[in-house]
mmCIF file of C-alpha atoms in Angstrom:
data_model
loop_
_atom_site.group_PDB
_atom_site.id
_atom_site.type_symbol
_atom_site.label_atom_id
_atom_site.label_comp_id
_atom_site.label_asym_id
_atom_site.label_seq_id
_atom_site.Cartn_x
_atom_site.Cartn_y
_atom_site.Cartn_z
ATOM 1 C CA UNK A 750 128.798 79.247 96.072
ATOM 2 C CA UNK A 751 131.288 80.728 98.530
ATOM 3 C CA UNK A 752 133.159 77.420 98.733
ATOM 4 C CA UNK A 753 133.335 77.052 94.962
ATOM 5 C CA UNK A 754 134.550 80.635 94.590
ATOM 6 C CA UNK A 755 137.475 80.205 97.011
ATOM 7 C CA UNK A 756 138.671 76.912 95.474
ATOM 8 C CA UNK A 757 140.912 76.739 92.443
ATOM 9 C CA UNK A 758 139.332 75.621 89.134
ATOM 10 C CA UNK A 759 140.569 72.058 89.674
ATOM 11 C CA UNK A 760 138.563 71.663 92.897
ATOM 12 C CA UNK A 761 135.111 70.252 92.441
ATOM 13 C CA UNK A 762 132.308 70.391 94.960
ATOM 14 C CA UNK A 763 130.434 67.068 94.894
ATOM 15 C CA UNK A 764 128.364 64.919 97.196
ATOM 16 C CA UNK A 765 131.424 62.876 98.159
ATOM 17 C CA UNK A 766 133.292 66.039 99.169
ATOM 18 C CA UNK A 767 135.922 68.182 97.478
ATOM 19 C CA UNK A 768 138.059 66.402 94.888
ATOM 20 C CA UNK A 769 141.817 66.658 95.510
ATOM 21 C CA UNK A 770 143.397 69.209 93.223
ATOM 22 C CA UNK A 771 142.880 72.432 95.107
ATOM 23 C CA UNK A 772 146.043 74.442 95.717
ATOM 24 C CA UNK A 773 144.823 75.429 99.183
ATOM 25 C CA UNK A 774 144.188 71.812 100.161
ATOM 26 C CA UNK A 775 147.604 70.753 98.845
ATOM 27 C CA UNK A 776 149.303 73.399 100.960
ATOM 28 C CA UNK A 777 147.405 72.268 104.048
ATOM 29 C CA UNK A 778 148.368 68.632 103.409
ATOM 30 C CA UNK A 779 152.029 69.568 102.770
ATOM 31 C CA UNK A 780 152.166 71.602 105.951
ATOM 32 C CA UNK A 781 150.616 68.738 107.904
ATOM 33 C CA UNK A 782 153.113 66.270 106.438
ATOM 34 C CA UNK A 783 156.080 68.508 107.218
ATOM 35 C CA UNK A 784 154.889 68.846 110.788
ATOM 36 C CA UNK A 785 154.763 65.083 111.191
ATOM 37 C CA UNK A 786 158.232 64.658 109.692
ATOM 38 C CA UNK A 787 159.719 67.349 111.897
ATOM 39 C CA UNK A 788 158.088 65.768 114.931
ATOM 40 C CA UNK A 789 159.599 62.388 114.036
ATOM 41 C CA UNK A 790 162.996 64.007 113.468
ATOM 42 C CA UNK A 791 162.813 65.718 116.837
ATOM 43 C CA UNK A 792 162.171 62.348 118.464
ATOM 44 C CA UNK A 793 165.345 60.798 117.031
ATOM 45 C CA UNK A 794 167.639 59.933 119.924
ATOM 46 C CA UNK A 795 171.409 59.873 119.647
ATOM 47 C CA UNK A 796 173.049 58.259 122.678
ATOM 48 C CA UNK A 797 175.878 60.061 124.418
ATOM 49 C CA UNK A 798 179.052 58.564 125.755
ATOM 50 C CA UNK A 799 179.600 58.644 129.471
ATOM 51 C CA UNK A 800 182.306 60.874 130.925
ATOM 52 C CA UNK A 801 184.381 57.833 131.820
ATOM 53 C CA UNK A 802 184.130 56.538 128.247
ATOM 54 C CA UNK A 803 185.193 59.933 126.884
ATOM 55 C CA UNK A 804 188.257 59.972 129.150
ATOM 56 C CA UNK A 805 189.365 56.592 127.833
ATOM 57 C CA UNK A 806 188.968 57.862 124.262
ATOM 58 C CA UNK A 807 191.029 60.964 125.073
ATOM 59 C CA UNK A 808 193.871 58.836 126.450
ATOM 60 C CA UNK A 809 193.833 56.675 123.331
ATOM 61 C CA UNK A 810 193.754 59.746 121.060
ATOM 62 C CA UNK A 811 196.661 61.350 122.935
ATOM 63 C CA UNK A 812 198.640 58.119 122.535
ATOM 64 C CA UNK A 813 198.054 58.082 118.785
ATOM 65 C CA UNK A 814 199.176 61.719 118.476
ATOM 66 C CA UNK A 815 202.271 61.115 120.623
ATOM 67 C CA UNK A 816 203.177 58.002 118.611
ATOM 68 C CA UNK A 817 202.747 59.844 115.314
ATOM 69 C CA UNK A 818 204.921 62.767 116.479
ATOM 70 C CA UNK A 819 207.620 60.426 117.771
ATOM 71 C CA UNK A 820 207.588 58.503 114.494
ATOM 72 C CA UNK A 821 207.910 61.749 112.538
ATOM 73 C CA UNK A 822 210.831 62.828 114.714
ATOM 74 C CA UNK A 823 212.644 59.589 113.884
ATOM 75 C CA UNK A 824 212.141 60.190 110.176
ATOM 76 C CA UNK A 825 214.251 63.380 110.140
ATOM 77 C CA UNK A 826 217.083 62.504 107.734
ATOM 78 C CA UNK A 827 219.688 64.791 109.323
ATOM 79 C CA UNK A 828 219.500 63.319 112.822
ATOM 80 C CA UNK A 829 222.102 60.601 112.441
ATOM 81 C CA UNK A 830 224.933 59.986 114.899
ATOM 82 C CA UNK A 831 226.044 56.624 113.582
ATOM 83 C CA UNK A 832 224.984 53.163 112.475
ATOM 84 C CA UNK A 833 223.654 52.045 115.861
ATOM 85 C CA UNK A 834 221.711 55.265 116.216
ATOM 86 C CA UNK A 835 220.099 54.691 112.839
ATOM 87 C CA UNK A 836 219.132 51.167 113.885
ATOM 88 C CA UNK A 837 217.585 52.575 117.061
ATOM 89 C CA UNK A 838 215.628 55.118 115.039
ATOM 90 C CA UNK A 839 214.230 52.342 112.829
ATOM 91 C CA UNK A 840 213.166 50.351 115.876
ATOM 92 C CA UNK A 841 211.430 53.355 117.457
ATOM 93 C CA UNK A 842 209.708 54.173 114.177
ATOM 94 C CA UNK A 843 208.374 50.612 113.828
ATOM 95 C CA UNK A 844 207.231 50.551 117.445
ATOM 96 C CA UNK A 845 205.356 53.827 116.948
ATOM 97 C CA UNK A 846 203.515 52.395 113.935
ATOM 98 C CA UNK A 847 202.585 49.337 116.004
ATOM 99 C CA UNK A 848 201.345 51.606 118.792
ATOM 100 C CA UNK A 849 199.093 53.494 116.383
ATOM 101 C CA UNK A 850 197.624 50.251 115.022
ATOM 102 C CA UNK A 851 197.099 49.049 118.595
ATOM 103 C CA UNK A 852 195.161 52.165 119.583
ATOM 104 C CA UNK A 853 193.030 51.955 116.440
ATOM 105 C CA UNK A 854 192.125 48.412 117.559
ATOM 106 C CA UNK A 855 191.955 46.978 114.065
ATOM 107 C CA UNK A 856 190.575 43.458 114.320
ATOM 108 C CA UNK A 857 193.043 41.817 111.937
ATOM 109 C CA UNK A 858 195.936 43.381 113.874
ATOM 110 C CA UNK A 859 194.646 42.629 117.356
ATOM 111 C CA UNK A 860 194.060 38.999 116.394
ATOM 112 C CA UNK A 861 197.772 38.737 115.564
ATOM 113 C CA UNK A 862 198.980 40.757 118.565
ATOM 114 C CA UNK A 863 196.751 39.679 121.474
ATOM 115 C CA UNK A 864 199.448 40.509 124.044
ATOM 116 C CA UNK A 865 198.987 44.236 123.369
ATOM 117 C CA UNK A 866 195.455 44.011 124.754
ATOM 118 C CA UNK A 867 197.047 43.752 128.189
ATOM 119 C CA UNK A 868 197.175 47.344 129.430
ATOM 120 C CA UNK A 869 199.964 46.675 131.938
ATOM 121 C CA UNK A 870 202.269 45.273 129.266
ATOM 122 C CA UNK A 871 201.197 47.882 126.742
ATOM 123 C CA UNK A 872 201.806 50.723 129.169
ATOM 124 C CA UNK A 873 205.238 49.393 130.064
ATOM 125 C CA UNK A 874 206.274 49.201 126.386
ATOM 126 C CA UNK A 875 204.881 52.669 125.643
ATOM 127 C CA UNK A 876 206.760 54.277 128.508
ATOM 128 C CA UNK A 877 209.952 52.355 127.694
ATOM 129 C CA UNK A 878 209.987 53.604 124.098
ATOM 130 C CA UNK A 879 209.190 57.128 125.293
ATOM 131 C CA UNK A 880 212.140 57.157 127.696
ATOM 132 C CA UNK A 881 214.449 55.869 124.945
ATOM 133 C CA UNK A 882 213.253 58.675 122.676
ATOM 134 C CA UNK A 883 213.910 61.278 125.372
ATOM 135 C CA UNK A 884 217.415 59.913 125.910
ATOM 136 C CA UNK A 885 217.998 59.983 122.160
ATOM 137 C CA UNK A 886 217.077 63.672 122.023
ATOM 138 C CA UNK A 887 219.509 64.385 124.849
ATOM 139 C CA UNK A 888 222.391 62.505 123.234
ATOM 140 C CA UNK A 889 221.870 64.177 119.884
ATOM 141 C CA UNK A 890 221.766 67.624 121.448
ATOM 142 C CA UNK A 891 224.862 66.977 123.576
ATOM 143 C CA UNK A 892 226.895 66.106 120.506
ATOM 144 C CA UNK A 893 225.937 69.433 118.959
ATOM 145 C CA UNK A 894 224.370 67.774 115.940
ATOM 146 C CA UNK A 895 221.333 70.046 115.998
ATOM 147 C CA UNK A 896 223.230 73.270 115.485
ATOM 148 C CA UNK A 897 225.571 71.833 112.843
ATOM 149 C CA UNK A 898 222.897 70.214 110.707
ATOM 150 C CA UNK A 899 220.360 73.024 110.829
ATOM 151 C CA UNK A 900 222.910 75.866 110.831
ATOM 152 C CA UNK A 901 220.893 77.597 113.540
ATOM 153 C CA UNK A 902 220.805 77.288 117.287
ATOM 154 C CA UNK A 903 217.085 78.129 117.372
ATOM 155 C CA UNK A 904 216.202 75.497 114.740
ATOM 156 C CA UNK A 905 218.279 72.908 116.524
ATOM 157 C CA UNK A 906 216.607 73.641 119.843
ATOM 158 C CA UNK A 907 213.160 73.488 118.204
ATOM 159 C CA UNK A 908 213.839 70.018 116.778
ATOM 160 C CA UNK A 909 215.237 68.836 120.093
ATOM 161 C CA UNK A 910 212.173 70.132 121.966
ATOM 162 C CA UNK A 911 209.867 68.406 119.459
ATOM 163 C CA UNK A 912 211.608 65.043 119.947
ATOM 164 C CA UNK A 913 211.736 65.454 123.703
ATOM 165 C CA UNK A 914 208.080 66.537 123.990
ATOM 166 C CA UNK A 915 206.776 63.685 121.851
ATOM 167 C CA UNK A 916 208.945 61.205 123.767
ATOM 168 C CA UNK A 917 207.755 62.345 127.182
ATOM 169 C CA UNK A 918 204.167 62.421 125.970
ATOM 170 C CA UNK A 919 204.620 58.812 124.908
ATOM 171 C CA UNK A 920 206.076 57.949 128.303
ATOM 172 C CA UNK A 921 203.200 59.654 130.155
ATOM 173 C CA UNK A 922 200.588 57.825 128.058
ATOM 174 C CA UNK A 923 202.395 54.576 128.813
ATOM 175 C CA UNK A 924 202.380 55.340 132.531
ATOM 176 C CA UNK A 925 198.640 56.045 132.386
ATOM 177 C CA UNK A 926 197.968 52.749 130.648
ATOM 178 C CA UNK A 927 200.186 50.932 133.154
ATOM 179 C CA UNK A 928 198.303 52.499 136.070
ATOM 180 C CA UNK A 929 194.891 51.816 134.526
ATOM 181 C CA UNK A 930 195.950 48.252 133.887
ATOM 182 C CA UNK A 931 196.898 47.794 137.538
ATOM 183 C CA UNK A 932 193.466 49.143 138.533
ATOM 184 C CA UNK A 933 191.749 46.727 136.087
ATOM 185 C CA UNK A 934 190.108 49.631 134.250
ATOM 186 C CA UNK A 935 190.113 47.892 130.884
ATOM 187 C CA UNK A 936 187.013 45.985 131.935
ATOM 188 C CA UNK A 937 185.380 49.278 132.911
ATOM 189 C CA UNK A 938 186.213 50.758 129.508
ATOM 190 C CA UNK A 939 184.776 47.709 127.740
ATOM 191 C CA UNK A 940 181.614 47.928 129.838
ATOM 192 C CA UNK A 941 180.985 51.579 128.925
ATOM 193 C CA UNK A 942 181.737 50.827 125.285
ATOM 194 C CA UNK A 943 179.241 47.945 125.170
ATOM 195 C CA UNK A 944 176.572 50.102 126.783
ATOM 196 C CA UNK A 945 177.112 52.867 124.239
ATOM 197 C CA UNK A 946 177.052 50.457 121.298
ATOM 198 C CA UNK A 947 173.872 48.806 122.604
ATOM 199 C CA UNK A 948 172.119 52.171 122.936
ATOM 200 C CA UNK A 949 173.351 53.233 119.505
ATOM 201 C CA UNK A 950 171.992 50.076 117.877
ATOM 202 C CA UNK A 951 168.713 50.447 119.758
ATOM 203 C CA UNK A 952 168.340 54.045 118.627
ATOM 204 C CA UNK A 953 168.412 52.914 114.981
ATOM 205 C CA UNK A 954 165.399 50.605 115.444
ATOM 206 C CA UNK A 955 162.068 52.026 114.189
ATOM 207 C CA UNK A 956 159.391 53.051 116.668
ATOM 208 C CA UNK A 957 161.738 52.586 119.627
ATOM 209 C CA UNK A 958 162.373 54.966 122.473
ATOM 210 C CA UNK A 959 165.824 54.784 124.067
ATOM 211 C CA UNK A 960 166.079 55.925 127.674
#
């Protein structure tokens, strides 16, 4: 009688046990199910990149940012000294776009530009374009174009600093790639990347524990 009193009207006490329909039993089952789901969720493993792998990613990210800033600096319409200077700006702009595509490592692009997978060559080109950009900023500032075009010494200096900073950042990233290429660190980067991808794929398999 006590059992029948505590159950909801839908619960029936029979020889085979209590028929499902009791609110109390539903709550117990729901709580048990949620506990199992939370336990499974807690056991999900997401692999972490190694410190070395993260450093390689940071260098690549810094190169993309430096290339984008240098490309933007070449797109300023008022920074024109003459025809040859405009041609140089177009070349630098195109090179910066190629650098960004190289760092993104798009398959269709890398298949057409396999030479850029060589870090020594890539670093040399990066640093070369960065030095040209720094020299461009110096020549433009020497001719007083900044102050005349922007009607302000402060604005002119700000634009010059932006071009110079992005150019030297490009040159530094190129020097890093050149040095890493000499030390054959591309193979090390590829090794850490393969290990991370293998662990990531393994972590998506059901009923698997990744160590």
